[in-house]
Amino acid sequence: MDSEVKECLCVDAACSGNPGPMEYRGVHLPSGREIFRFGPIQGTNNIGEFLAIVHALALMEQRGIKMPIYSDSVSGMAWVRNKKAKTTLTRDEQTAQALDLVARAENWLRTHNTNVPVRKWDTEQWGEIPADFGRK
């Protein structure tokens, strides 16, 4: 990341167990302000990472904002790029909400064309992503 402050949104998810209670959020990098937060619901970390990116894309479209989204999740970014979550989470009473949100997010990606860049956060060079929940 350049030394100057970038206008961007950072997203991240946290999950206690796999599956387990999962939540995600988006943080505006220059201000450090939390823009959105969702959960916890029963899910997986990869589902949370995917939903966080889609949530950020939808929010920007809704508000007419265009700025890069940074994620530290290779899987979440691939799922968004392919418009399909490759989750193996089994549907049951506890996971139904997360899987319904995944289906809704996949549908949103198929029906909306966005030109917002989704970029990989370089944790090794820049440290933890600002949206990190700090539970490692």
Coordinates of N, CA and C in Angstrom, one line a residue:
M1 N 0.9 -1.2 0.0 CA 0.0 0.0 0.0 C 0.9 1.2 0.0
D2 N 0.6 2.2 -0.8 CA 1.3 3.4 -0.9 C 1.3 4.1 0.5
S3 N 2.3 5.0 0.7 CA 2.3 5.7 2.0 C 1.2 6.6 2.2
E4 N 0.6 7.1 1.1 CA -0.6 8.0 1.2 C -1.8 7.1 1.5
V5 N -2.8 7.7 2.2 CA -4.0 7.0 2.6 C -4.8 6.7 1.4
K6 N -5.2 5.5 1.2 CA -6.0 5.1 0.1 C -7.5 5.2 0.4
E7 N -8.3 5.6 -0.5 CA -9.7 5.6 -0.3 C -10.2 4.2 -0.7
C8 N -10.5 3.4 0.3 CA -10.9 2.0 0.0 C -11.7 1.5 1.2
L9 N -12.3 0.3 0.9 CA -13.0 -0.4 2.0 C -12.4 -1.7 2.2
C10 N -12.1 -2.1 3.4 CA -11.5 -3.4 3.8 C -12.5 -4.2 4.4
V11 N -12.6 -5.5 4.0 CA -13.5 -6.4 4.6 C -12.8 -7.7 5.1
D12 N -13.5 -8.2 6.1 CA -12.9 -9.4 6.7 C -14.0 -10.2 7.5
A13 N -13.8 -11.5 7.7 CA -14.7 -12.3 8.5 C -14.0 -13.0 9.6
A14 N -14.8 -13.5 10.6 CA -14.2 -14.3 11.7 C -15.2 -15.4 11.9
C15 N -14.7 -16.5 12.3 CA -15.5 -17.7 12.6 C -14.9 -18.5 13.7
S16 N -15.7 -18.8 14.7 CA -15.2 -19.6 15.9 C -15.6 -21.1 15.6
G17 N -14.6 -21.8 15.1 CA -14.9 -23.2 14.7 C -15.2 -23.3 13.2
N18 N -15.4 -24.5 12.7 CA -15.7 -24.6 11.2 C -16.6 -25.8 11.0
P19 N -17.9 -25.7 10.9 CA -18.6 -24.4 11.0 C -18.7 -23.9 12.5
G20 N -19.1 -22.7 12.6 CA -19.3 -22.1 13.9 C -19.9 -20.7 13.8
P21 N -20.0 -19.9 14.9 CA -20.5 -18.6 14.8 C -19.6 -17.7 13.9
M22 N -20.2 -17.2 12.9 CA -19.4 -16.4 11.9 C -20.0 -15.0 11.8
E23 N -19.1 -14.0 11.6 CA -19.5 -12.7 11.4 C -18.5 -12.0 10.4
Y24 N -19.0 -10.9 9.8 CA -18.1 -10.2 8.9 C -18.4 -8.7 9.0
R25 N -17.4 -7.9 8.5 CA -17.6 -6.4 8.6 C -16.8 -5.8 7.5
G26 N -17.1 -4.5 7.3 CA -16.4 -3.6 6.3 C -15.9 -2.4 7.1
V27 N -14.6 -2.0 6.8 CA -14.1 -0.8 7.5 C -13.5 0.1 6.4
H28 N -13.8 1.4 6.5 CA -13.3 2.4 5.6 C -11.9 2.7 6.1
L29 N -10.9 2.5 5.2 CA -9.5 2.5 5.6 C -9.1 3.9 6.1
P30 N -9.3 5.0 5.3 CA -8.8 6.3 5.8 C -9.3 6.7 7.2
S31 N -10.6 6.4 7.5 CA -11.2 6.9 8.7 C -11.1 5.8 9.8
G32 N -11.0 4.5 9.4 CA -11.0 3.5 10.4 C -12.4 3.2 10.9
R33 N -13.4 3.8 10.3 CA -14.8 3.6 10.7 C -15.4 2.3 10.1
E34 N -16.1 1.6 11.0 CA -16.9 0.4 10.6 C -18.1 0.9 9.8
I35 N -18.2 0.4 8.6 CA -19.3 0.8 7.7 C -20.4 -0.2 7.8
F36 N -20.1 -1.4 7.9 CA -21.2 -2.4 8.1 C -20.6 -3.6 8.9
R37 N -21.5 -4.3 9.5 CA -21.2 -5.5 10.3 C -22.4 -6.4 10.3
F38 N -22.2 -7.7 10.2 CA -23.2 -8.7 10.1 C -22.9 -9.9 10.9
G39 N -23.8 -10.4 11.6 CA -23.6 -11.7 12.4 C -23.5 -11.4 13.9
P40 N -23.3 -12.5 14.6 CA -22.9 -13.8 14.1 C -24.1 -14.7 13.8
I41 N -23.8 -15.6 12.8 CA -24.7 -16.6 12.4 C -23.9 -17.9 12.2
Q42 N -24.5 -19.0 12.1 CA -23.7 -20.3 12.0 C -23.3 -20.4 10.5
G43 N -22.0 -20.5 10.3 CA -21.4 -20.6 9.0 C -19.9 -21.0 9.0
T44 N -19.2 -20.5 8.0 CA -17.8 -20.8 7.9 C -17.1 -19.5 7.6
N45 N -15.8 -19.5 7.8 CA -15.0 -18.3 7.5 C -15.0 -17.9 6.0
N46 N -14.9 -18.9 5.2 CA -14.9 -18.6 3.7 C -16.3 -18.0 3.3
I47 N -17.4 -18.5 3.9 CA -18.7 -17.9 3.6 C -18.7 -16.5 4.0
G48 N -18.2 -16.2 5.2 CA -18.2 -14.9 5.7 C -17.3 -13.9 4.8
E49 N -16.2 -14.4 4.4 CA -15.3 -13.6 3.5 C -16.1 -13.3 2.2
F50 N -16.7 -14.3 1.6 CA -17.5 -14.1 0.4 C -18.6 -13.1 0.6
L51 N -19.4 -13.3 1.6 CA -20.5 -12.4 1.9 C -20.1 -11.0 2.2
A52 N -18.9 -10.8 2.8 CA -18.4 -9.5 3.1 C -18.1 -8.7 1.8
I53 N -17.5 -9.4 0.9 CA -17.1 -8.8 -0.4 C -18.4 -8.4 -1.1
V54 N -19.4 -9.3 -1.2 CA -20.6 -9.0 -1.9 C -21.4 -7.9 -1.2
H55 N -21.4 -7.9 0.1 CA -22.1 -6.9 0.8 C -21.5 -5.5 0.5
A56 N -20.1 -5.4 0.4 CA -19.4 -4.2 0.1 C -19.8 -3.8 -1.4
L57 N -19.8 -4.7 -2.3 CA -20.2 -4.4 -3.7 C -21.6 -3.8 -3.8
A58 N -22.5 -4.5 -3.1 CA -23.9 -4.1 -3.2 C -24.1 -2.7 -2.5
L59 N -23.4 -2.5 -1.4 CA -23.5 -1.2 -0.7 C -23.0 -0.1 -1.6
M60 N -21.9 -0.3 -2.2 CA -21.3 0.7 -3.1 C -22.2 1.0 -4.3
E61 N -22.8 0.0 -4.8 CA -23.7 0.2 -6.0 C -25.0 1.0 -5.5
Q62 N -25.5 0.6 -4.3 CA -26.7 1.3 -3.8 C -26.4 2.8 -3.5
R63 N -25.2 3.1 -3.0 CA -24.9 4.5 -2.6 C -24.1 5.2 -3.7
G64 N -23.9 4.6 -4.9 CA -23.2 5.3 -6.0 C -21.8 5.6 -5.7
I65 N -21.1 4.7 -5.0 CA -19.7 4.9 -4.6 C -18.9 3.9 -5.4
K66 N -17.7 4.4 -5.7 CA -16.7 3.5 -6.4 C -15.4 3.7 -5.7
M67 N -15.0 2.7 -5.0 CA -13.6 2.6 -4.4 C -13.2 1.2 -4.3
P68 N -11.9 0.9 -4.3 CA -11.5 -0.5 -4.2 C -11.9 -1.2 -2.9
I69 N -12.1 -2.5 -3.0 CA -12.4 -3.3 -1.9 C -11.2 -4.2 -1.7
Y70 N -10.7 -4.2 -0.5 CA -9.6 -5.1 -0.1 C -10.1 -6.2 0.7
S71 N -9.6 -7.5 0.4 CA -9.9 -8.7 1.2 C -8.6 -9.5 1.3
D72 N -8.5 -10.2 2.4 CA -7.3 -11.0 2.6 C -7.6 -12.5 2.2
S73 N -8.8 -12.7 1.7 CA -9.3 -14.0 1.4 C -9.2 -14.4 -0.1
V74 N -8.3 -15.3 -0.4 CA -8.1 -15.8 -1.8 C -9.4 -16.5 -2.2
S75 N -9.9 -17.3 -1.3 CA -11.2 -18.1 -1.6 C -12.4 -17.2 -1.8
G76 N -12.6 -16.2 -0.9 CA -13.7 -15.3 -1.0 C -13.6 -14.5 -2.4
M77 N -12.4 -14.1 -2.7 CA -12.3 -13.3 -4.0 C -12.6 -14.2 -5.2
A78 N -12.1 -15.5 -5.1 CA -12.3 -16.4 -6.2 C -13.8 -16.7 -6.4
W79 N -14.5 -16.9 -5.3 CA -15.9 -17.2 -5.3 C -16.7 -16.0 -5.9
V80 N -16.3 -14.8 -5.6 CA -16.9 -13.6 -6.1 C -16.6 -13.5 -7.6
R81 N -15.4 -13.7 -8.0 CA -15.0 -13.7 -9.4 C -15.8 -14.7 -10.2
N82 N -16.0 -15.9 -9.7 CA -16.7 -17.0 -10.4 C -18.2 -16.9 -10.2
K83 N -18.7 -15.9 -9.3 CA -20.1 -15.8 -9.0 C -20.7 -17.0 -8.4
K84 N -19.9 -17.8 -7.7 CA -20.4 -19.1 -7.2 C -19.5 -19.4 -6.0
A85 N -20.2 -19.7 -4.8 CA -19.5 -20.1 -3.6 C -19.3 -21.6 -3.7
K86 N -18.0 -22.0 -3.5 CA -17.7 -23.4 -3.5 C -17.7 -24.0 -2.1
T87 N -18.8 -23.7 -1.4 CA -18.9 -24.2 0.0 C -19.4 -25.6 0.0
T88 N -18.9 -26.4 1.0 CA -19.4 -27.7 1.3 C -20.2 -27.8 2.6
L89 N -20.6 -26.6 3.1 CA -21.4 -26.6 4.3 C -22.7 -27.3 4.1
T90 N -23.0 -28.2 5.0 CA -24.2 -29.0 4.9 C -25.4 -28.1 5.5
R91 N -26.5 -28.2 4.8 CA -27.7 -27.4 5.2 C -28.4 -28.1 6.3
D92 N -28.6 -27.4 7.4 CA -29.4 -27.9 8.5 C -30.1 -26.7 9.1
E93 N -30.8 -26.9 10.2 CA -31.5 -25.8 10.8 C -30.6 -24.6 11.2
Q94 N -29.4 -24.9 11.6 CA -28.4 -23.9 12.1 C -27.8 -23.2 10.9
T95 N -27.5 -23.9 9.8 CA -26.8 -23.3 8.7 C -27.6 -22.7 7.6
A96 N -28.9 -22.9 7.7 CA -29.9 -22.5 6.6 C -29.7 -21.0 6.3
Q97 N -29.6 -20.2 7.4 CA -29.6 -18.7 7.1 C -28.3 -18.3 6.3
A98 N -27.2 -18.9 6.7 CA -25.9 -18.6 5.9 C -26.0 -19.1 4.5
L99 N -26.6 -20.3 4.3 CA -26.7 -20.8 2.9 C -27.7 -20.0 2.1
D100 N -28.8 -19.5 2.7 CA -29.7 -18.7 2.0 C -29.0 -17.4 1.6
L101 N -28.2 -16.8 2.5 CA -27.5 -15.6 2.1 C -26.5 -15.8 1.0
V102 N -25.9 -17.0 1.0 CA -24.9 -17.3 -0.1 C -25.7 -17.4 -1.4
A103 N -26.8 -18.0 -1.4 CA -27.6 -18.1 -2.7 C -28.1 -16.7 -3.1
R104 N -28.5 -15.9 -2.2 CA -28.9 -14.5 -2.5 C -27.7 -13.7 -3.1
A105 N -26.5 -13.9 -2.5 CA -25.3 -13.2 -2.9 C -24.9 -13.7 -4.3
E106 N -25.0 -15.0 -4.6 CA -24.7 -15.5 -5.9 C -25.6 -14.9 -6.9
N107 N -26.9 -14.8 -6.6 CA -27.9 -14.3 -7.5 C -27.6 -12.8 -7.8
W108 N -27.2 -12.1 -6.7 CA -26.9 -10.6 -6.9 C -25.7 -10.5 -7.8
L109 N -24.7 -11.3 -7.7 CA -23.5 -11.2 -8.6 C -23.9 -11.5 -10.0
R110 N -24.8 -12.5 -10.2 CA -25.2 -12.8 -11.6 C -26.0 -11.7 -12.2
T111 N -26.7 -10.9 -11.5 CA -27.7 -9.9 -12.0 C -27.1 -8.5 -11.9
H112 N -25.9 -8.3 -11.4 CA -25.4 -6.9 -11.3 C -24.0 -6.9 -11.9
N113 N -23.7 -6.0 -12.8 CA -22.3 -5.8 -13.3 C -21.7 -4.7 -12.5
T114 N -20.6 -5.0 -11.8 CA -19.9 -4.0 -11.1 C -18.5 -3.8 -11.7
N115 N -18.0 -2.6 -11.6 CA -16.6 -2.4 -12.0 C -15.8 -1.9 -10.9
V116 N -16.2 -2.3 -9.7 CA -15.4 -2.0 -8.5 C -14.3 -3.0 -8.3
P117 N -13.1 -2.5 -8.2 CA -12.0 -3.5 -8.1 C -12.0 -4.2 -6.7
V118 N -11.8 -5.5 -6.7 CA -11.6 -6.3 -5.5 C -10.2 -6.7 -5.5
R119 N -9.4 -6.2 -4.5 CA -8.0 -6.5 -4.5 C -7.6 -7.3 -3.3
K120 N -6.4 -8.0 -3.4 CA -5.9 -8.8 -2.3 C -5.1 -7.9 -1.4
W121 N -5.5 -8.0 -0.1 CA -4.7 -7.3 1.0 C -3.4 -8.0 1.2
D122 N -2.3 -7.4 1.2 CA -1.0 -8.0 1.4 C -0.6 -7.9 2.9
T123 N -1.1 -8.9 3.6 CA -0.9 -9.0 5.0 C 0.6 -9.0 5.4
E124 N 1.4 -9.7 4.6 CA 2.8 -9.8 4.9 C 3.5 -8.4 4.9
Q125 N 3.1 -7.6 3.9 CA 3.7 -6.2 3.8 C 3.0 -5.2 4.6
W126 N 1.7 -5.3 4.8 CA 0.9 -4.2 5.4 C 0.4 -4.5 6.7
G127 N 0.5 -5.7 7.2 CA 0.0 -6.1 8.5 C -1.5 -6.6 8.3
E128 N -2.1 -6.8 9.5 CA -3.5 -7.3 9.4 C -4.4 -6.3 8.7
I129 N -5.4 -6.8 8.0 CA -6.3 -6.0 7.3 C -7.1 -5.2 8.4
P130 N -7.4 -3.9 8.2 CA -8.1 -3.1 9.2 C -9.4 -3.7 9.7
A131 N -10.1 -4.5 8.9 CA -11.4 -5.1 9.3 C -11.2 -6.3 10.1
D132 N -10.0 -6.7 10.4 CA -9.7 -7.9 11.1 C -10.4 -7.9 12.5
F133 N -10.9 -9.0 13.0 CA -11.5 -9.1 14.3 C -10.5 -9.3 15.4
G134 N -9.3 -9.5 15.1 CA -8.2 -9.7 16.1 C -8.4 -10.9 17.0
R135 N -8.8 -12.0 16.5 CA -9.0 -13.2 17.3 C -8.0 -14.3 17.0
K136 N -7.0 -14.0 16.3 CA -6.1 -15.1 15.9 C -5.2 -15.6 17.1

